[in-house]
């Protein structure tokens, strides 16, 4: 078990109930307060969950950044969803063009 004595992540409150993190000069993710809970989302939009405190949400993002989670653009389980979404968008656009 490793215990961090300091955090490499800096946090800035950019709006009421919305904070962004930066680790090693790169965007780490966001913490947003919604209905009294704190939602943590990585830099590529992976939702890490809902937490009771801002500190817990920030720690989850720091851990994810340290582990490299959220740095890969797309997880394997996300590919079918992305492909299906792109196919739907393309089909809708093609239908719109053909009906002109």
Tab-separated table of N, CA and C in Angstrom:
chain	number	residue	atom	x	y	z
A	1	UNK	N	0.835	-1.182	0.000
A	1	UNK	CA	0.000	0.000	0.000
A	1	UNK	C	0.876	1.239	0.000
A	2	UNK	N	0.559	2.171	-0.884
A	2	UNK	CA	1.303	3.425	-0.978
A	2	UNK	C	0.478	4.549	-0.388
A	3	UNK	N	1.115	5.336	0.434
A	3	UNK	CA	0.441	6.496	1.027
A	3	UNK	C	1.072	7.747	0.449
A	4	UNK	N	0.255	8.541	-0.217
A	4	UNK	CA	0.754	9.785	-0.799
A	4	UNK	C	0.857	10.854	0.274
A	5	UNK	N	1.999	11.495	0.336
A	5	UNK	CA	2.188	12.564	1.309
A	5	UNK	C	1.704	13.907	0.771
A	6	UNK	N	1.573	13.995	-0.535
A	6	UNK	CA	1.077	15.216	-1.156
A	6	UNK	C	0.369	14.845	-2.450
A	7	UNK	N	-0.402	15.752	-2.950
A	7	UNK	CA	-1.122	15.510	-4.193
A	7	UNK	C	-0.461	16.301	-5.306
A	8	UNK	N	-0.331	15.669	-6.482
A	8	UNK	CA	0.197	16.371	-7.646
A	8	UNK	C	-0.916	17.098	-8.385
A	9	UNK	N	-2.116	16.990	-7.891
A	9	UNK	CA	-3.264	17.602	-8.560
A	9	UNK	C	-3.604	18.930	-7.895
A	10	UNK	N	-3.786	19.948	-8.731
A	10	UNK	CA	-4.247	21.240	-8.217
A	10	UNK	C	-5.707	21.398	-8.609
A	11	UNK	N	-6.468	22.027	-7.735
A	11	UNK	CA	-7.910	22.176	-7.925
A	11	UNK	C	-8.280	23.642	-7.979
A	12	UNK	N	-9.177	23.977	-8.910
A	12	UNK	CA	-9.665	25.348	-9.047
A	12	UNK	C	-11.182	25.330	-9.137
A	13	UNK	N	-11.822	26.130	-8.288
A	13	UNK	CA	-13.278	26.281	-8.378
A	13	UNK	C	-13.551	27.308	-9.470
A	14	UNK	N	-14.143	26.861	-10.569
A	14	UNK	CA	-14.389	27.756	-11.694
A	14	UNK	C	-15.790	28.341	-11.664
A	15	UNK	N	-16.665	27.735	-10.903
A	15	UNK	CA	-18.026	28.221	-10.748
A	15	UNK	C	-18.565	27.618	-9.456
A	16	UNK	N	-19.641	28.172	-8.967
A	16	UNK	CA	-20.258	27.618	-7.771
A	16	UNK	C	-20.594	26.160	-8.040
A	17	UNK	N	-20.144	25.282	-7.170
A	17	UNK	CA	-20.418	23.847	-7.260
A	17	UNK	C	-19.751	23.161	-8.448
A	18	UNK	N	-18.702	23.747	-9.028
A	18	UNK	CA	-18.002	23.125	-10.148
A	18	UNK	C	-16.503	23.388	-10.028
A	19	UNK	N	-15.727	22.303	-9.886
A	19	UNK	CA	-14.289	22.391	-9.681
A	19	UNK	C	-13.577	21.554	-10.738
A	20	UNK	N	-12.443	22.043	-11.223
A	20	UNK	CA	-11.648	21.284	-12.183
A	20	UNK	C	-10.285	20.973	-11.582
A	21	UNK	N	-9.730	19.836	-11.991
A	21	UNK	CA	-8.425	19.424	-11.500
A	21	UNK	C	-7.421	19.345	-12.622
A	22	UNK	N	-6.150	19.585	-12.265
A	22	UNK	CA	-5.057	19.506	-13.220
A	22	UNK	C	-3.931	18.716	-12.564
A	23	UNK	N	-3.476	17.659	-13.260
A	23	UNK	CA	-2.387	16.827	-12.758
A	23	UNK	C	-1.239	16.870	-13.746
A	24	UNK	N	-0.070	17.219	-13.269
A	24	UNK	CA	1.123	17.289	-14.118
A	24	UNK	C	0.884	18.122	-15.375
A	25	UNK	N	0.153	19.213	-15.232
A	25	UNK	CA	-0.091	20.116	-16.343
A	25	UNK	C	-1.185	19.689	-17.299
A	26	UNK	N	-1.852	18.563	-17.009
A	26	UNK	CA	-2.926	18.078	-17.879
A	26	UNK	C	-4.249	18.082	-17.130
A	27	UNK	N	-5.317	18.341	-17.870
A	27	UNK	CA	-6.669	18.324	-17.307
A	27	UNK	C	-6.952	16.937	-16.730
A	28	UNK	N	-7.332	16.880	-15.453
A	28	UNK	CA	-7.570	15.603	-14.780
A	28	UNK	C	-9.045	15.235	-14.729
A	29	UNK	N	-9.921	16.242	-14.683
A	29	UNK	CA	-11.345	15.976	-14.616
A	29	UNK	C	-12.071	17.027	-13.804
A	30	UNK	N	-13.338	16.728	-13.516
A	30	UNK	CA	-14.176	17.693	-12.813
A	30	UNK	C	-14.878	17.065	-11.622
A	31	UNK	N	-15.217	17.916	-10.679
A	31	UNK	CA	-16.075	17.552	-9.556
A	31	UNK	C	-17.216	18.557	-9.552
A	32	UNK	N	-18.422	18.032	-9.628
A	32	UNK	CA	-19.601	18.889	-9.682
A	32	UNK	C	-20.547	18.518	-8.548
A	33	UNK	N	-21.037	19.530	-7.844
A	33	UNK	CA	-21.997	19.290	-6.764
A	33	UNK	C	-23.409	19.327	-7.335
A	34	UNK	N	-24.128	18.210	-7.142
A	34	UNK	CA	-25.495	18.088	-7.627
A	34	UNK	C	-26.325	17.440	-6.527
A	35	UNK	N	-27.359	18.129	-6.071
A	35	UNK	CA	-28.259	17.607	-5.039
A	35	UNK	C	-27.519	17.126	-3.791
A	36	UNK	N	-26.498	17.884	-3.378
A	36	UNK	CA	-25.782	17.557	-2.158
A	36	UNK	C	-24.742	16.460	-2.295
A	37	UNK	N	-24.558	15.909	-3.493
A	37	UNK	CA	-23.548	14.881	-3.760
A	37	UNK	C	-22.487	15.480	-4.683
A	38	UNK	N	-21.354	14.818	-4.788
A	38	UNK	CA	-20.255	15.311	-5.609
A	38	UNK	C	-19.940	14.282	-6.693
A	39	UNK	N	-20.133	14.681	-7.947
A	39	UNK	CA	-19.946	13.792	-9.083
A	39	UNK	C	-18.554	14.003	-9.673
A	40	UNK	N	-17.788	12.915	-9.773
A	40	UNK	CA	-16.437	12.976	-10.328
A	40	UNK	C	-16.443	12.423	-11.742
A	41	UNK	N	-15.856	13.195	-12.670
A	41	UNK	CA	-15.783	12.797	-14.074
A	41	UNK	C	-14.362	13.031	-14.574
A	42	UNK	N	-13.768	12.016	-15.222
A	42	UNK	CA	-12.395	12.136	-15.713
A	42	UNK	C	-12.313	13.091	-16.896
A	43	UNK	N	-11.106	13.319	-17.332
A	43	UNK	CA	-10.861	14.253	-18.440
A	43	UNK	C	-11.480	13.800	-19.755
A	44	UNK	N	-11.766	12.504	-19.899
A	44	UNK	CA	-12.377	12.010	-21.132
A	44	UNK	C	-13.833	11.613	-20.927
A	45	UNK	N	-14.421	12.086	-19.827
A	45	UNK	CA	-15.847	11.897	-19.604
A	45	UNK	C	-16.266	10.622	-18.909
A	46	UNK	N	-15.323	9.856	-18.389
A	46	UNK	CA	-15.669	8.647	-17.651
A	46	UNK	C	-16.155	9.051	-16.259
A	47	UNK	N	-17.379	8.679	-15.931
A	47	UNK	CA	-17.956	9.027	-14.631
A	47	UNK	C	-17.448	8.038	-13.584
A	48	UNK	N	-16.817	8.569	-12.542
A	48	UNK	CA	-16.257	7.728	-11.494
A	48	UNK	C	-17.239	7.467	-10.368
A	49	UNK	N	-18.303	8.248	-10.305
A	49	UNK	CA	-19.310	8.009	-9.288
A	49	UNK	C	-19.736	9.256	-8.556
A	50	UNK	N	-20.591	9.022	-7.572
A	50	UNK	CA	-21.156	10.074	-6.735
A	50	UNK	C	-20.591	9.901	-5.329
A	51	UNK	N	-20.134	10.988	-4.737
A	51	UNK	CA	-19.454	10.925	-3.449
A	51	UNK	C	-20.113	11.866	-2.445
A	52	UNK	N	-19.914	11.564	-1.170
A	52	UNK	CA	-20.500	12.382	-0.097
A	52	UNK	C	-19.767	13.700	0.110
A	53	UNK	N	-18.490	13.746	-0.268
A	53	UNK	CA	-17.727	14.979	-0.064
A	53	UNK	C	-16.912	15.306	-1.305
A	54	UNK	N	-16.561	16.574	-1.432
A	54	UNK	CA	-15.718	17.012	-2.540
A	54	UNK	C	-14.344	16.365	-2.426
A	55	UNK	N	-13.842	16.228	-1.196
A	55	UNK	CA	-12.532	15.603	-0.993
A	55	UNK	C	-12.515	14.165	-1.502
A	56	UNK	N	-13.577	13.414	-1.241
A	56	UNK	CA	-13.648	12.024	-1.703
A	56	UNK	C	-13.686	11.955	-3.224
A	57	UNK	N	-14.441	12.849	-3.845
A	57	UNK	CA	-14.516	12.883	-5.309
A	57	UNK	C	-13.164	13.265	-5.905
A	58	UNK	N	-12.496	14.230	-5.295
A	58	UNK	CA	-11.181	14.649	-5.774
A	58	UNK	C	-10.162	13.522	-5.629
A	59	UNK	N	-10.218	12.797	-4.512
A	59	UNK	CA	-9.310	11.659	-4.320
A	59	UNK	C	-9.535	10.588	-5.383
A	60	UNK	N	-10.795	10.342	-5.729
A	60	UNK	CA	-11.107	9.351	-6.766
A	60	UNK	C	-10.497	9.773	-8.108
A	61	UNK	N	-10.581	11.058	-8.426
A	61	UNK	CA	-9.984	11.553	-9.665
A	61	UNK	C	-8.462	11.482	-9.616
A	62	UNK	N	-7.889	11.806	-8.475
A	62	UNK	CA	-6.436	11.729	-8.330
A	62	UNK	C	-5.968	10.289	-8.488
A	63	UNK	N	-6.688	9.344	-7.879
A	63	UNK	CA	-6.341	7.929	-7.998
A	63	UNK	C	-6.455	7.461	-9.446
A	64	UNK	N	-7.513	7.900	-10.128
A	64	UNK	CA	-7.711	7.517	-11.532
A	64	UNK	C	-6.593	8.083	-12.402
A	65	UNK	N	-6.210	9.334	-12.162
A	65	UNK	CA	-5.134	9.950	-12.939
A	65	UNK	C	-3.816	9.224	-12.669
A	66	UNK	N	-3.583	8.860	-11.419
A	66	UNK	CA	-2.360	8.152	-11.044
A	66	UNK	C	-2.296	6.773	-11.701
A	67	UNK	N	-3.441	6.117	-11.782
A	67	UNK	CA	-3.506	4.775	-12.363
A	67	UNK	C	-3.566	4.825	-13.889
A	68	UNK	N	-3.765	6.025	-14.442
A	68	UNK	CA	-3.854	6.153	-15.889
A	68	UNK	C	-5.270	5.977	-16.400
A	69	UNK	N	-6.232	5.755	-15.502
A	69	UNK	CA	-7.625	5.610	-15.929
A	69	UNK	C	-8.107	6.939	-16.468
A	70	UNK	N	-8.870	6.873	-17.525
A	70	UNK	CA	-9.388	8.101	-18.107
A	70	UNK	C	-8.426	8.732	-19.084
A	71	UNK	N	-7.208	8.216	-19.177
A	71	UNK	CA	-6.266	8.768	-20.146
A	71	UNK	C	-6.432	8.128	-21.514
A	72	UNK	N	-6.882	6.854	-21.518
A	72	UNK	CA	-7.151	6.256	-22.819
A	72	UNK	C	-8.462	6.836	-23.310
A	73	UNK	N	-8.519	7.183	-24.547
A	73	UNK	CA	-9.677	7.888	-25.080
A	73	UNK	C	-10.945	7.064	-25.018
A	74	UNK	N	-10.840	5.747	-25.237
A	74	UNK	CA	-12.030	4.915	-25.292
A	74	UNK	C	-11.740	3.569	-24.644
A	75	UNK	N	-12.590	3.177	-23.725
A	75	UNK	CA	-12.475	1.849	-23.141
A	75	UNK	C	-13.083	0.819	-24.081
A	76	UNK	N	-12.636	-0.435	-23.987
A	76	UNK	CA	-13.138	-1.472	-24.897
A	76	UNK	C	-14.647	-1.613	-24.832
A	77	UNK	N	-15.234	-1.503	-23.648
A	77	UNK	CA	-16.679	-1.677	-23.507
A	77	UNK	C	-17.454	-0.531	-24.138
A	78	UNK	N	-16.803	0.591	-24.385
A	78	UNK	CA	-17.481	1.751	-24.955
A	78	UNK	C	-17.556	1.707	-26.477
A	79	UNK	N	-16.694	0.947	-27.130
A	79	UNK	CA	-16.649	0.949	-28.590
A	79	UNK	C	-17.982	0.602	-29.246
A	80	UNK	N	-18.678	-0.469	-28.841
A	80	UNK	CA	-19.961	-0.765	-29.498
A	80	UNK	C	-20.975	0.374	-29.370
A	81	UNK	N	-20.990	1.040	-28.239
A	81	UNK	CA	-21.919	2.153	-28.029
A	81	UNK	C	-21.561	3.310	-28.943
A	82	UNK	N	-20.286	3.616	-29.056
A	82	UNK	CA	-19.837	4.711	-29.909
A	82	UNK	C	-20.130	4.397	-31.379
A	83	UNK	N	-19.856	3.176	-31.797
A	83	UNK	CA	-20.100	2.785	-33.188
A	83	UNK	C	-21.590	2.868	-33.511
A	84	UNK	N	-22.421	2.370	-32.607
A	84	UNK	CA	-23.874	2.427	-32.830
A	84	UNK	C	-24.352	3.879	-32.904
A	85	UNK	N	-23.815	4.727	-32.041
A	85	UNK	CA	-24.198	6.142	-32.050
A	85	UNK	C	-23.783	6.815	-33.352
A	86	UNK	N	-22.565	6.529	-33.807
A	86	UNK	CA	-22.100	7.110	-35.070
A	86	UNK	C	-22.941	6.625	-36.242
A	87	UNK	N	-23.307	5.358	-36.241
A	87	UNK	CA	-24.142	4.821	-37.317
A	87	UNK	C	-25.493	5.512	-37.345
A	88	UNK	N	-26.062	5.755	-36.183
A	88	UNK	CA	-27.359	6.436	-36.099
A	88	UNK	C	-27.256	7.859	-36.620
A	89	UNK	N	-26.206	8.566	-36.227
A	89	UNK	CA	-26.014	9.947	-36.678
A	89	UNK	C	-25.823	9.985	-38.189
A	90	UNK	N	-25.013	9.073	-38.726
A	90	UNK	CA	-24.775	9.032	-40.177
A	90	UNK	C	-26.051	8.715	-40.936
A	91	UNK	N	-26.831	7.762	-40.431
A	91	UNK	CA	-28.080	7.394	-41.097
A	91	UNK	C	-29.058	8.560	-41.087
A	92	UNK	N	-29.128	9.280	-39.978
A	92	UNK	CA	-30.016	10.435	-39.878
A	92	UNK	C	-29.578	11.528	-40.840
A	93	UNK	N	-28.290	11.784	-40.908
A	93	UNK	CA	-27.775	12.807	-41.817
A	93	UNK	C	-28.032	12.420	-43.268
A	94	UNK	N	-27.804	11.166	-43.618
A	94	UNK	CA	-28.021	10.697	-44.980
A	94	UNK	C	-29.501	10.810	-45.369
A	95	UNK	N	-30.390	10.452	-44.444
A	95	UNK	CA	-31.813	10.574	-44.693
A	95	UNK	C	-32.210	12.023	-44.938
A	96	UNK	N	-31.633	12.933	-44.174
A	96	UNK	CA	-31.925	14.357	-44.339
A	96	UNK	C	-31.448	14.860	-45.688
A	97	UNK	N	-30.275	14.426	-46.117
A	97	UNK	CA	-29.720	14.873	-47.403
A	97	UNK	C	-30.543	14.314	-48.559
A	98	UNK	N	-30.906	13.043	-48.490
A	98	UNK	CA	-31.664	12.401	-49.558
A	98	UNK	C	-33.052	13.016	-49.697
A	99	UNK	N	-33.641	13.427	-48.605
A	99	UNK	CA	-34.992	13.987	-48.662
A	99	UNK	C	-35.019	15.422	-49.160
A	100	UNK	N	-33.863	16.029	-49.371
A	100	UNK	CA	-33.817	17.389	-49.909
A	100	UNK	C	-34.221	17.333	-51.328
